[in-house]
mmCIF file of C-alpha atoms in Angstrom:
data_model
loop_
_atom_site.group_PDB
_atom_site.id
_atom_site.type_symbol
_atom_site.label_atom_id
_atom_site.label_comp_id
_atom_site.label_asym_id
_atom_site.label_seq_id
_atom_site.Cartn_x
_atom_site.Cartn_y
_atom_site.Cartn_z
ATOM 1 C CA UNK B 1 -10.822 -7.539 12.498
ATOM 2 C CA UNK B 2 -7.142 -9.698 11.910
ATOM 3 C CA UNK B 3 -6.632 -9.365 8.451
ATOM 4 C CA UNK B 4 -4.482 -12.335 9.099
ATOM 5 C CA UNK B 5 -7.610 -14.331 9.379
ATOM 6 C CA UNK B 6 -9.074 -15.710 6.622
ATOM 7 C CA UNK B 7 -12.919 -14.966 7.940
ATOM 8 C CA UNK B 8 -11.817 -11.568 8.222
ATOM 9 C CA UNK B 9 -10.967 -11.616 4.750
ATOM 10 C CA UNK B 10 -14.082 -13.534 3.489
ATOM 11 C CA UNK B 11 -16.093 -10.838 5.125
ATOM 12 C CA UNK B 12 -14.177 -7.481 4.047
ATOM 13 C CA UNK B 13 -14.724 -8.787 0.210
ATOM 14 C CA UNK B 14 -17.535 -9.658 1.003
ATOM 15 C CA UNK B 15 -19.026 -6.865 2.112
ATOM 16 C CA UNK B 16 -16.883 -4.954 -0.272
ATOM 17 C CA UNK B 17 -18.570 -6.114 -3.256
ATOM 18 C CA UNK B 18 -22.195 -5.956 -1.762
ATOM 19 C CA UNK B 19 -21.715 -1.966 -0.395
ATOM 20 C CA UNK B 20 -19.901 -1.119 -3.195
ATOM 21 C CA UNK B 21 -20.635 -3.446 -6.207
ATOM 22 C CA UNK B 22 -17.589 -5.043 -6.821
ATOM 23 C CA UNK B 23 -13.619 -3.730 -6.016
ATOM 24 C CA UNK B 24 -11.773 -1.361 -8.454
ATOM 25 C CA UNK B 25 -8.848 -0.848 -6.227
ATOM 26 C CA UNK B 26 -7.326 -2.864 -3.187
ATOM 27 C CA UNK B 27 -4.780 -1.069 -0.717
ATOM 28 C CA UNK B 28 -2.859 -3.596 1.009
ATOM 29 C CA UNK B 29 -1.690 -0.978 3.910
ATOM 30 C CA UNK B 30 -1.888 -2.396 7.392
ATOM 31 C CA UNK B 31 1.245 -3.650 9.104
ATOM 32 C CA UNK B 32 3.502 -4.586 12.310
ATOM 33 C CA UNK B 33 6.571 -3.910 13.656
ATOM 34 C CA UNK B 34 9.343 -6.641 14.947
ATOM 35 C CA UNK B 35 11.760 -5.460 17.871
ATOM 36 C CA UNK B 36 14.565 -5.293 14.999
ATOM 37 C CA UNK B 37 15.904 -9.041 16.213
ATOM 38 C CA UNK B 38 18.991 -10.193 14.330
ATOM 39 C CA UNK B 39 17.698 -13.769 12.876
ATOM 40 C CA UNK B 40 19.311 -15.776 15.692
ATOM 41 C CA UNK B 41 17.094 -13.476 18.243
ATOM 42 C CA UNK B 42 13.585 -13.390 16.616
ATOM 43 C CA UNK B 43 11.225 -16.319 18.448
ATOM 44 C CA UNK B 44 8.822 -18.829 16.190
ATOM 45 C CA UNK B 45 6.061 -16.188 17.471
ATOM 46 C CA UNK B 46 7.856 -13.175 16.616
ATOM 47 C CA UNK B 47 8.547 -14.324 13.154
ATOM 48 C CA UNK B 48 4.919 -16.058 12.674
ATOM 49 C CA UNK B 49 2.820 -12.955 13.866
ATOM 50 C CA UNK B 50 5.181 -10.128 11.783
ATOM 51 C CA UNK B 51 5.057 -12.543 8.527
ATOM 52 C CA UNK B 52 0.689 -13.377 9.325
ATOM 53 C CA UNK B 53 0.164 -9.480 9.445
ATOM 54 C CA UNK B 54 2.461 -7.792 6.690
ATOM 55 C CA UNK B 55 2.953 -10.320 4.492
ATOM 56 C CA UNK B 56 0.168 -13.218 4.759
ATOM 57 C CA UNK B 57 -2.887 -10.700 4.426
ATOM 58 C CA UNK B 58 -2.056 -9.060 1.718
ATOM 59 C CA UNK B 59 -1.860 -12.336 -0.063
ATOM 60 C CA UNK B 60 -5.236 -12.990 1.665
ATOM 61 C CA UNK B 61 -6.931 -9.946 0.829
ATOM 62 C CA UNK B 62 -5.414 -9.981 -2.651
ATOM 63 C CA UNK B 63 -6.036 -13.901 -3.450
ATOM 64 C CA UNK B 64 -10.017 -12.245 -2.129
ATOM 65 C CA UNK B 65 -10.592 -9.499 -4.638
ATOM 66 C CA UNK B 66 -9.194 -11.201 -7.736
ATOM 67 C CA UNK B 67 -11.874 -12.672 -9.015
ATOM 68 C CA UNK B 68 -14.095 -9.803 -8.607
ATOM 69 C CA UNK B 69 -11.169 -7.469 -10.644
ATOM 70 C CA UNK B 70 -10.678 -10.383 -13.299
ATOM 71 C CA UNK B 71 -14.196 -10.263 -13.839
ATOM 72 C CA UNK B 72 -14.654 -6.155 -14.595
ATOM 73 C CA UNK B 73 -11.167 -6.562 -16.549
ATOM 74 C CA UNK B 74 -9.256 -4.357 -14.443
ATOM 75 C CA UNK B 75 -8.228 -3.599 -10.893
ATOM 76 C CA UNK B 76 -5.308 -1.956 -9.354
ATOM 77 C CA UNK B 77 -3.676 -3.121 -6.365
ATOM 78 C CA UNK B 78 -1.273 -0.883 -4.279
ATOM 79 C CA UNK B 79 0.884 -3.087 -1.190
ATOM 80 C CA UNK B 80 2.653 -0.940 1.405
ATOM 81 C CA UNK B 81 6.258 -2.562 1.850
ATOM 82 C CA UNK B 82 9.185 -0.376 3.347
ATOM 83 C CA UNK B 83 12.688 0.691 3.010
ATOM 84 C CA UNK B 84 13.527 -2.789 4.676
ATOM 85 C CA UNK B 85 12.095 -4.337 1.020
ATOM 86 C CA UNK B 86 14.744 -3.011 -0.387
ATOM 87 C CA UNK B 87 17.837 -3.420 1.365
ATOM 88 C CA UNK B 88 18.574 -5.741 4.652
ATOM 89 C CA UNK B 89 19.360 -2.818 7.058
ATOM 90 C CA UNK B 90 16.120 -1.534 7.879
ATOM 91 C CA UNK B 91 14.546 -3.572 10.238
ATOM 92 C CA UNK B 92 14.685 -6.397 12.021
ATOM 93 C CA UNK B 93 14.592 -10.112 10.178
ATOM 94 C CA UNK B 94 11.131 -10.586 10.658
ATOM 95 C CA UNK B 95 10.251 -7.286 9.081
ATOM 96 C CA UNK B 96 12.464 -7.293 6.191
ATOM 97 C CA UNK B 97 11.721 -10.542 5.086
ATOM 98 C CA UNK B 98 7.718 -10.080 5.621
ATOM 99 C CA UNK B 99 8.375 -6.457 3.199
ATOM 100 C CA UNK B 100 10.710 -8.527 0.648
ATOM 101 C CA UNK B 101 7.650 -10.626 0.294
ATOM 102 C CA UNK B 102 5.615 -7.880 -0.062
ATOM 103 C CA UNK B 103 7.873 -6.622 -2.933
ATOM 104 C CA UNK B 104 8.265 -10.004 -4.566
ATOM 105 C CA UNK B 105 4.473 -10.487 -4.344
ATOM 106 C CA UNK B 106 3.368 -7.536 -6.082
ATOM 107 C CA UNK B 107 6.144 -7.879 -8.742
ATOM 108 C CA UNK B 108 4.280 -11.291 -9.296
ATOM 109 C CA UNK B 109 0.814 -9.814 -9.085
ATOM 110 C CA UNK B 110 2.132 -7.583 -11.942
ATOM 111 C CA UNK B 111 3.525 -9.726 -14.602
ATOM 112 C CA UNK B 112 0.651 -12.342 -13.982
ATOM 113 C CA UNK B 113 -2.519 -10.803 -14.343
ATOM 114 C CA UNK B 114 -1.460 -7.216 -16.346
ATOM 115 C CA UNK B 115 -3.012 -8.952 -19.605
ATOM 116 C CA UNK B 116 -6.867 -9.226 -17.437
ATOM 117 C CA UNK B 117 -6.015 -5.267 -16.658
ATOM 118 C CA UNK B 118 -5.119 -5.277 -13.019
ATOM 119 C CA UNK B 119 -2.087 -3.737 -11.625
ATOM 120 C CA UNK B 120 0.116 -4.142 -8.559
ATOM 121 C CA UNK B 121 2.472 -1.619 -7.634
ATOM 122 C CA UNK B 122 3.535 -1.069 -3.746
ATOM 123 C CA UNK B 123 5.427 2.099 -2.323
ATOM 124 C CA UNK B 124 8.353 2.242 -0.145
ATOM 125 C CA UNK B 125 7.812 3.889 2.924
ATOM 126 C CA UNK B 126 10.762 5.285 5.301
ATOM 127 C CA UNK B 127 10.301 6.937 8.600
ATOM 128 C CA UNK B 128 6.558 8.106 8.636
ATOM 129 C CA UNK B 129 4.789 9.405 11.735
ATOM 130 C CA UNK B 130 2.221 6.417 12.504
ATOM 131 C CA UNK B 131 1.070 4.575 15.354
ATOM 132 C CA UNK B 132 3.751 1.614 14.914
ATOM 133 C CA UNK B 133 6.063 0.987 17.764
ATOM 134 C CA UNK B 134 9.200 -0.479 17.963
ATOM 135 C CA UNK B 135 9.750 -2.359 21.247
ATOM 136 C CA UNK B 136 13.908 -3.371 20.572
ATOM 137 C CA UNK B 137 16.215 -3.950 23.430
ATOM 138 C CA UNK B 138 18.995 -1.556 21.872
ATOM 139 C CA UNK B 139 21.211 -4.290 23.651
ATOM 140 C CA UNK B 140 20.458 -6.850 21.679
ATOM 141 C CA UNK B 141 22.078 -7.979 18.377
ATOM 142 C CA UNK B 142 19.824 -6.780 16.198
ATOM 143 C CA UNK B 143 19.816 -2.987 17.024
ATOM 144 C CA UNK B 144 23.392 -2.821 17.888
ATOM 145 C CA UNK B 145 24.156 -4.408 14.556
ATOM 146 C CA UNK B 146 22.076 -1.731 12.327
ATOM 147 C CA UNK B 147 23.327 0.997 14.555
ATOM 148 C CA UNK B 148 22.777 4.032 12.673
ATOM 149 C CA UNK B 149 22.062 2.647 9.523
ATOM 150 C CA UNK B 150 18.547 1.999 10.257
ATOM 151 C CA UNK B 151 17.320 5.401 11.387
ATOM 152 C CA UNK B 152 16.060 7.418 8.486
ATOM 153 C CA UNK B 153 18.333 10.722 7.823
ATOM 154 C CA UNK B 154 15.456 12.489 5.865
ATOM 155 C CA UNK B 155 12.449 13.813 6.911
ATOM 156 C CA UNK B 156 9.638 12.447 8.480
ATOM 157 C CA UNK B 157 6.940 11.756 6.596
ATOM 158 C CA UNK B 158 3.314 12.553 7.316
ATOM 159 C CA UNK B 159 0.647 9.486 6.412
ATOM 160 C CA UNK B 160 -1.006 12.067 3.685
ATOM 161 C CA UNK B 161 2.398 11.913 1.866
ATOM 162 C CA UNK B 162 1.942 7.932 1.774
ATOM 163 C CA UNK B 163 -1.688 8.173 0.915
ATOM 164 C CA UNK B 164 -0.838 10.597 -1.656
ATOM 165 C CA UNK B 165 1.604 8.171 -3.337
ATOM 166 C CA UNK B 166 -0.814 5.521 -3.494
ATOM 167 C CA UNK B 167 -3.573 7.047 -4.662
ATOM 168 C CA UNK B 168 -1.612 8.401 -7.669
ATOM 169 C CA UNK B 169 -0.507 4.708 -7.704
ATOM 170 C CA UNK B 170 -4.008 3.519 -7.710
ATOM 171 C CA UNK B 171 -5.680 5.964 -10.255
ATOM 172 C CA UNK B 172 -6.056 6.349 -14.411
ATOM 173 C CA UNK B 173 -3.119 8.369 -14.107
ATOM 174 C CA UNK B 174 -0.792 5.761 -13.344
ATOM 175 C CA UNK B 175 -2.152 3.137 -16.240
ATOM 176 C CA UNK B 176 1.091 2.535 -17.531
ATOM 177 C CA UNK B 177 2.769 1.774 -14.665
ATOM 178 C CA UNK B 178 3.097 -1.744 -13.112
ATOM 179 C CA UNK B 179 5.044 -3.842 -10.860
ATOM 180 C CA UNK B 180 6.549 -0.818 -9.415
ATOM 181 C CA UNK B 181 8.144 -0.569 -5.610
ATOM 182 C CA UNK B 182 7.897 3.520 -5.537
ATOM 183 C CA UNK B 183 10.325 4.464 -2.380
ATOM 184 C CA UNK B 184 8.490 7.303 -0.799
ATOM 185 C CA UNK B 185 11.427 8.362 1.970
ATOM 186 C CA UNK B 186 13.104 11.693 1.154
ATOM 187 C CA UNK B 187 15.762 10.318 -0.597
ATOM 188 C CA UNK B 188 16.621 7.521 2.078
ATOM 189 C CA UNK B 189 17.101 4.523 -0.442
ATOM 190 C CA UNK B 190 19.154 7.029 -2.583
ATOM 191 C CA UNK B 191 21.657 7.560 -0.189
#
């Protein structure tokens, strides 16, 4: 289903809670690409559609299982934001500001509900080999502008190097840690 859609969302936690018996941990990981349009570029559906899916349903999907955490006491939550969260050359505008959000949301998540025991941390990703595709007209504003800023120098990763990160993220051994934005990139926000 759209995790943009709030029926979608009902349903997930929902069904979540029924299967399972309630949520212990909520991975905020599904996202779109924009076609890395400079702001003046990026259309009202461009912008609406990138912001619904990476930044609107993890707000959905998090506003969902809170209750259910707040009443067991605890709960971790682990978003997926990017490299563009954490710097403005990245990504397109859509993109960066829908991961900014995501950074800024889980920072809030954090210092709001760590005295009910829930956490919200998010990791970083930079280049990873997934199914997202990047449709830019390298003639346009927006890639000519990032140039070769935007490509990732390091490696790319695999999606069990993610998933690795955020299940350390997610588990007991990560207890003390909260309102984190863990880049996992090889070293790109470093350099």
């Amino acid at each position: 289903g759209d995790l943009s859609e709030q029926a979608v969302v009902d349903e997930v936690a929902r069904t979540a809670v029924e299967r399972l018996g309630g949520v212990d941990v909520l991975v905020n990981n599904a996202g779109i690409m924009d076609r890395m349009s400079a702001l003046a570029d990026v259309s009202d559906a461009e912008w609406e559609r990138v912001v619904r899916v990476n930044l609107t349903a993890p707000f959905l999907l998090t506003r969902a299982v809170l209750p259910h955490m707040l009443a067991a006491g605890r709960g971790a939550i682990v978003n997926t934001a990017s490299e563009a969260g954490l710097r403005g050359s990245a990504a397109g505008a859509a993109y960066t500001a829908s991961k900014h959000g995501v950074v800024g949301l889980t920072k809030s998540l954090a210092v709001m509900y760590r005295k009910q025991g829930i956490r919200a941390n998010a990791i970083a990703p930079g280049g990873t080999a997934t199914a997202i595709v990047v449709e830019a007209d390298q003639e346009a504003h927006g890639p000519a502008a990032l140039g070769p800023h935007f490509v990732n120098l390091g490696r790319v990763a695999q999606p069990e190097e993610q998933a690795a990160a955020i299940v350390f993220l997610a588990s007991d051994a990560a207890s003390n840690i909260n309102g984190v934005v863990l880049p996992v990139d090889d070293g790109w926000q470093a350099g």
